[in-house]
Amino acid sequence: MYIAQELRKKSIAEYLLYMWQMEDMIRAMGCSLPLIRKAYISQFVDYTEEQKDNEIDWFGNLIRMMNEEGCREYGHLKINQIIMKDLVDLHNRLLQSAKFPYYNAAYYKVLPFIVELRNKGDKEVNEIENCFDALYGVMMLRIQKKTITPETEHAIKELTSFVGMLSDYYIKDRDEGLEFE
């Protein structure tokens, strides 16, 4: 909860990737709050008992939502889907506006990678989610200490830069508002 709150303030992209990781962790622990408490929350030795209780409540709410929304086995919570939709909407507005040439340039720089991702994956998924899927996949490979090819490293570096720019625009739009025309 506390990590998610901080990430949501500074980087919506990091927040979304973190939330996907929490969804997967909950699934890996069989949606068991006692197991999450024992195996995960107990490791936060700097947290007060009140903070740990808040974390337990937060995970309990995530588990309840996953059960209610039918994403106990796979998929993403509606709260995360809404953020993705907001990012896609912002992406489209940025591309359609002449006021954001650097964003357009960054998009066209990563477009070949996006096309490759779409050809390998689910073509029904929008291209921004394709970028997040790639970033998340590589994050999981790194956690598992698996080898990542230089080509993939290069693509991920470019995608990270692009998604970071989109995330920065999201925060700026949320906090100050962007003028598109």
GROMACS .gro file of C-alpha atoms in nm:
model
  181
    1MET     CA    1   0.000   0.000   0.000
    2TYR     CA    2   0.268   0.248   0.100
    3ILE     CA    3   0.490   0.155  -0.194
    4ALA     CA    4   0.193   0.180  -0.430
    5GLN     CA    5   0.097   0.523  -0.292
    6GLU     CA    6   0.447   0.660  -0.346
    7LEU     CA    7   0.476   0.513  -0.695
    8ARG     CA    8   0.136   0.651  -0.794
    9LYS     CA    9   0.252   1.002  -0.701
   10LYS     CA   10   0.579   0.994  -0.896
   11SER     CA   11   0.533   0.752  -1.189
   12ILE     CA   12   0.207   0.602  -1.308
   13ALA     CA   13   0.402   0.354  -1.523
   14GLU     CA   14   0.601   0.221  -1.226
   15TYR     CA   15   0.279   0.215  -1.024
   16LEU     CA   16   0.098   0.008  -1.286
   17LEU     CA   17   0.387  -0.239  -1.321
   18TYR     CA   18   0.402  -0.269  -0.942
   19MET     CA   19   0.028  -0.334  -0.923
   20TRP     CA   20   0.057  -0.606  -1.188
   21GLN     CA   21   0.334  -0.760  -0.980
   22MET     CA   22   0.112  -0.748  -0.670
   23GLU     CA   23  -0.170  -0.918  -0.864
   24ASP     CA   24   0.069  -1.196  -0.965
   25MET     CA   25   0.209  -1.228  -0.613
   26ILE     CA   26  -0.143  -1.261  -0.472
   27ARG     CA   27  -0.217  -1.533  -0.729
   28ALA     CA   28   0.113  -1.712  -0.652
   29MET     CA   29   0.011  -1.718  -0.285
   30GLY     CA   30  -0.329  -1.864  -0.366
   31CYS     CA   31  -0.512  -1.542  -0.271
   32SER     CA   32  -0.436  -1.634   0.091
   33LEU     CA   33  -0.414  -1.332   0.319
   34PRO     CA   34  -0.251  -1.533   0.603
   35LEU     CA   35   0.019  -1.652   0.362
   36ILE     CA   36   0.075  -1.299   0.227
   37ARG     CA   37   0.103  -1.173   0.585
   38LYS     CA   38   0.356  -1.441   0.678
   39ALA     CA   39   0.564  -1.455   0.360
   40TYR     CA   40   0.554  -1.093   0.247
   41ILE     CA   41   0.427  -0.833   0.494
   42SER     CA   42   0.630  -0.978   0.782
   43GLN     CA   43   0.948  -0.888   0.589
   44PHE     CA   44   0.879  -0.515   0.633
   45VAL     CA   45   1.074  -0.488   0.958
   46ASP     CA   46   1.075  -0.106   0.951
   47TYR     CA   47   0.694  -0.094   0.951
   48THR     CA   48   0.499  -0.032   1.268
   49GLU     CA   49   0.224  -0.276   1.363
   50GLU     CA   50  -0.030  -0.020   1.243
   51GLN     CA   51   0.144   0.003   0.905
   52LYS     CA   52   0.150  -0.376   0.878
   53ASP     CA   53  -0.222  -0.386   0.964
   54ASN     CA   54  -0.286  -0.127   0.690
   55GLU     CA   55  -0.092  -0.344   0.443
   56ILE     CA   56  -0.297  -0.648   0.544
   57ASP     CA   57  -0.619  -0.452   0.491
   58TRP     CA   58  -0.495  -0.330   0.153
   59PHE     CA   59  -0.406  -0.680   0.036
   60GLY     CA   60  -0.737  -0.807   0.171
   61ASN     CA   61  -0.918  -0.549  -0.042
   62LEU     CA   62  -0.712  -0.646  -0.349
   63ILE     CA   63  -0.798  -1.014  -0.294
   64ARG     CA   64  -1.167  -0.930  -0.254
   65MET     CA   65  -1.164  -0.723  -0.575
   66MET     CA   66  -0.980  -0.997  -0.764
   67ASN     CA   67  -1.244  -1.247  -0.656
   68GLU     CA   68  -1.535  -1.016  -0.734
   69GLU     CA   69  -1.394  -0.909  -1.070
   70GLY     CA   70  -1.308  -1.262  -1.183
   71CYS     CA   71  -0.934  -1.205  -1.214
   72ARG     CA   72  -0.824  -1.451  -0.950
   73GLU     CA   73  -0.649  -1.667  -1.213
   74TYR     CA   74  -0.543  -1.405  -1.469
   75GLY     CA   75  -0.616  -1.055  -1.593
   76HIS     CA   76  -0.602  -0.719  -1.421
   77LEU     CA   77  -0.815  -0.542  -1.167
   78LYS     CA   78  -1.057  -0.281  -1.301
   79ILE     CA   79  -0.869  -0.007  -1.114
   80ASN     CA   80  -0.560  -0.099  -1.316
   81GLN     CA   81  -0.756  -0.133  -1.641
   82ILE     CA   82  -0.891   0.220  -1.592
   83ILE     CA   83  -0.539   0.358  -1.554
   84MET     CA   84  -0.435   0.176  -1.872
   85LYS     CA   85  -0.736   0.322  -2.054
   86ASP     CA   86  -0.642   0.669  -1.926
   87LEU     CA   87  -0.286   0.620  -2.054
   88VAL     CA   88  -0.413   0.506  -2.394
   89ASP     CA   89  -0.646   0.807  -2.414
   90LEU     CA   90  -0.363   1.042  -2.319
   91HIS     CA   91  -0.132   0.874  -2.573
   92ASN     CA   92  -0.389   0.933  -2.848
   93ARG     CA   93  -0.440   1.298  -2.749
   94LEU     CA   94  -0.063   1.356  -2.742
   95LEU     CA   95  -0.023   1.206  -3.089
   96GLN     CA   96  -0.309   1.413  -3.230
   97SER     CA   97  -0.175   1.741  -3.093
   98ALA     CA   98   0.092   1.944  -3.269
   99LYS     CA   99   0.209   2.071  -2.928
  100PHE     CA  100   0.402   1.754  -2.840
  101PRO     CA  101   0.657   1.691  -3.119
  102TYR     CA  102   0.902   1.515  -2.885
  103TYR     CA  103   0.635   1.265  -2.786
  104ASN     CA  104   0.552   1.202  -3.151
  105ALA     CA  105   0.921   1.153  -3.229
  106ALA     CA  106   0.960   0.910  -2.937
  107TYR     CA  107   0.653   0.718  -3.053
  108TYR     CA  108   0.779   0.678  -3.408
  109LYS     CA  109   1.118   0.572  -3.273
  110VAL     CA  110   0.960   0.280  -3.080
  111LEU     CA  111   0.692   0.200  -3.338
  112PRO     CA  112   0.899  -0.079  -3.501
  113PHE     CA  113   0.928  -0.248  -3.160
  114ILE     CA  114   0.556  -0.206  -3.099
  115VAL     CA  115   0.477  -0.360  -3.438
  116GLU     CA  116   0.703  -0.654  -3.356
  117LEU     CA  117   0.534  -0.697  -3.015
  118ARG     CA  118   0.190  -0.687  -3.172
  119ASN     CA  119   0.290  -0.947  -3.431
  120LYS     CA  120   0.412  -1.181  -3.157
  121GLY     CA  121   0.132  -1.120  -2.909
  122ASP     CA  122  -0.235  -1.045  -2.873
  123LYS     CA  123  -0.337  -0.815  -3.157
  124GLU     CA  124  -0.651  -0.718  -2.967
  125VAL     CA  125  -0.442  -0.545  -2.699
  126ASN     CA  126  -0.368  -0.177  -2.762
  127GLU     CA  127  -0.013  -0.074  -2.834
  128ILE     CA  128   0.043   0.098  -2.498
  129GLU     CA  129  -0.053  -0.219  -2.315
  130ASN     CA  130   0.181  -0.409  -2.550
  131CYS     CA  131   0.462  -0.184  -2.425
  132PHE     CA  132   0.370  -0.249  -2.062
  133ASP     CA  133   0.345  -0.624  -2.128
  134ALA     CA  134   0.698  -0.619  -2.270
  135LEU     CA  135   0.835  -0.416  -1.978
  136TYR     CA  136   0.664  -0.644  -1.728
  137GLY     CA  137   0.785  -0.957  -1.905
  138VAL     CA  138   1.146  -0.842  -1.899
  139MET     CA  139   1.109  -0.736  -1.535
  140MET     CA  140   0.998  -1.091  -1.454
  141LEU     CA  141   1.289  -1.237  -1.652
  142ARG     CA  142   1.532  -1.019  -1.455
  143ILE     CA  143   1.378  -1.126  -1.125
  144GLN     CA  144   1.426  -1.488  -1.234
  145LYS     CA  145   1.784  -1.402  -1.338
  146LYS     CA  146   1.721  -1.523  -1.693
  147THR     CA  147   1.928  -1.412  -1.990
  148ILE     CA  148   1.799  -1.125  -2.198
  149THR     CA  149   1.931  -1.084  -2.551
  150PRO     CA  150   2.106  -0.760  -2.650
  151GLU     CA  151   1.830  -0.696  -2.904
  152THR     CA  152   1.565  -0.727  -2.634
  153GLU     CA  153   1.771  -0.507  -2.399
  154HIS     CA  154   1.786  -0.239  -2.669
  155ALA     CA  155   1.412  -0.260  -2.737
  156ILE     CA  156   1.331  -0.245  -2.366
  157LYS     CA  157   1.556   0.058  -2.318
  158GLU     CA  158   1.370   0.241  -2.595
  159LEU     CA  159   1.028   0.130  -2.470
  160THR     CA  160   1.119   0.233  -2.114
  161SER     CA  161   1.211   0.581  -2.234
  162PHE     CA  162   0.887   0.613  -2.432
  163VAL     CA  163   0.663   0.481  -2.152
  164GLY     CA  164   0.850   0.705  -1.907
  165MET     CA  165   0.768   1.007  -2.123
  166LEU     CA  166   0.401   0.905  -2.137
  167SER     CA  167   0.404   0.856  -1.760
  168ASP     CA  168   0.555   1.202  -1.709
  169TYR     CA  169   0.285   1.357  -1.928
  170TYR     CA  170   0.021   1.168  -1.730
  171ILE     CA  171   0.149   1.310  -1.401
  172LYS     CA  172   0.175   1.659  -1.550
  173ASP     CA  173  -0.178   1.634  -1.693
  174ARG     CA  174  -0.311   1.507  -1.361
  175ASP     CA  175  -0.137   1.770  -1.150
  176GLU     CA  176  -0.139   2.077  -1.375
  177GLY     CA  177  -0.339   1.993  -1.685
  178LEU     CA  178  -0.196   1.979  -2.034
  179GLU     CA  179  -0.308   2.212  -2.313
  180PHE     CA  180  -0.354   2.015  -2.632
  181GLU     CA  181  -0.464   2.291  -2.868
   0.00000   0.00000   0.00000
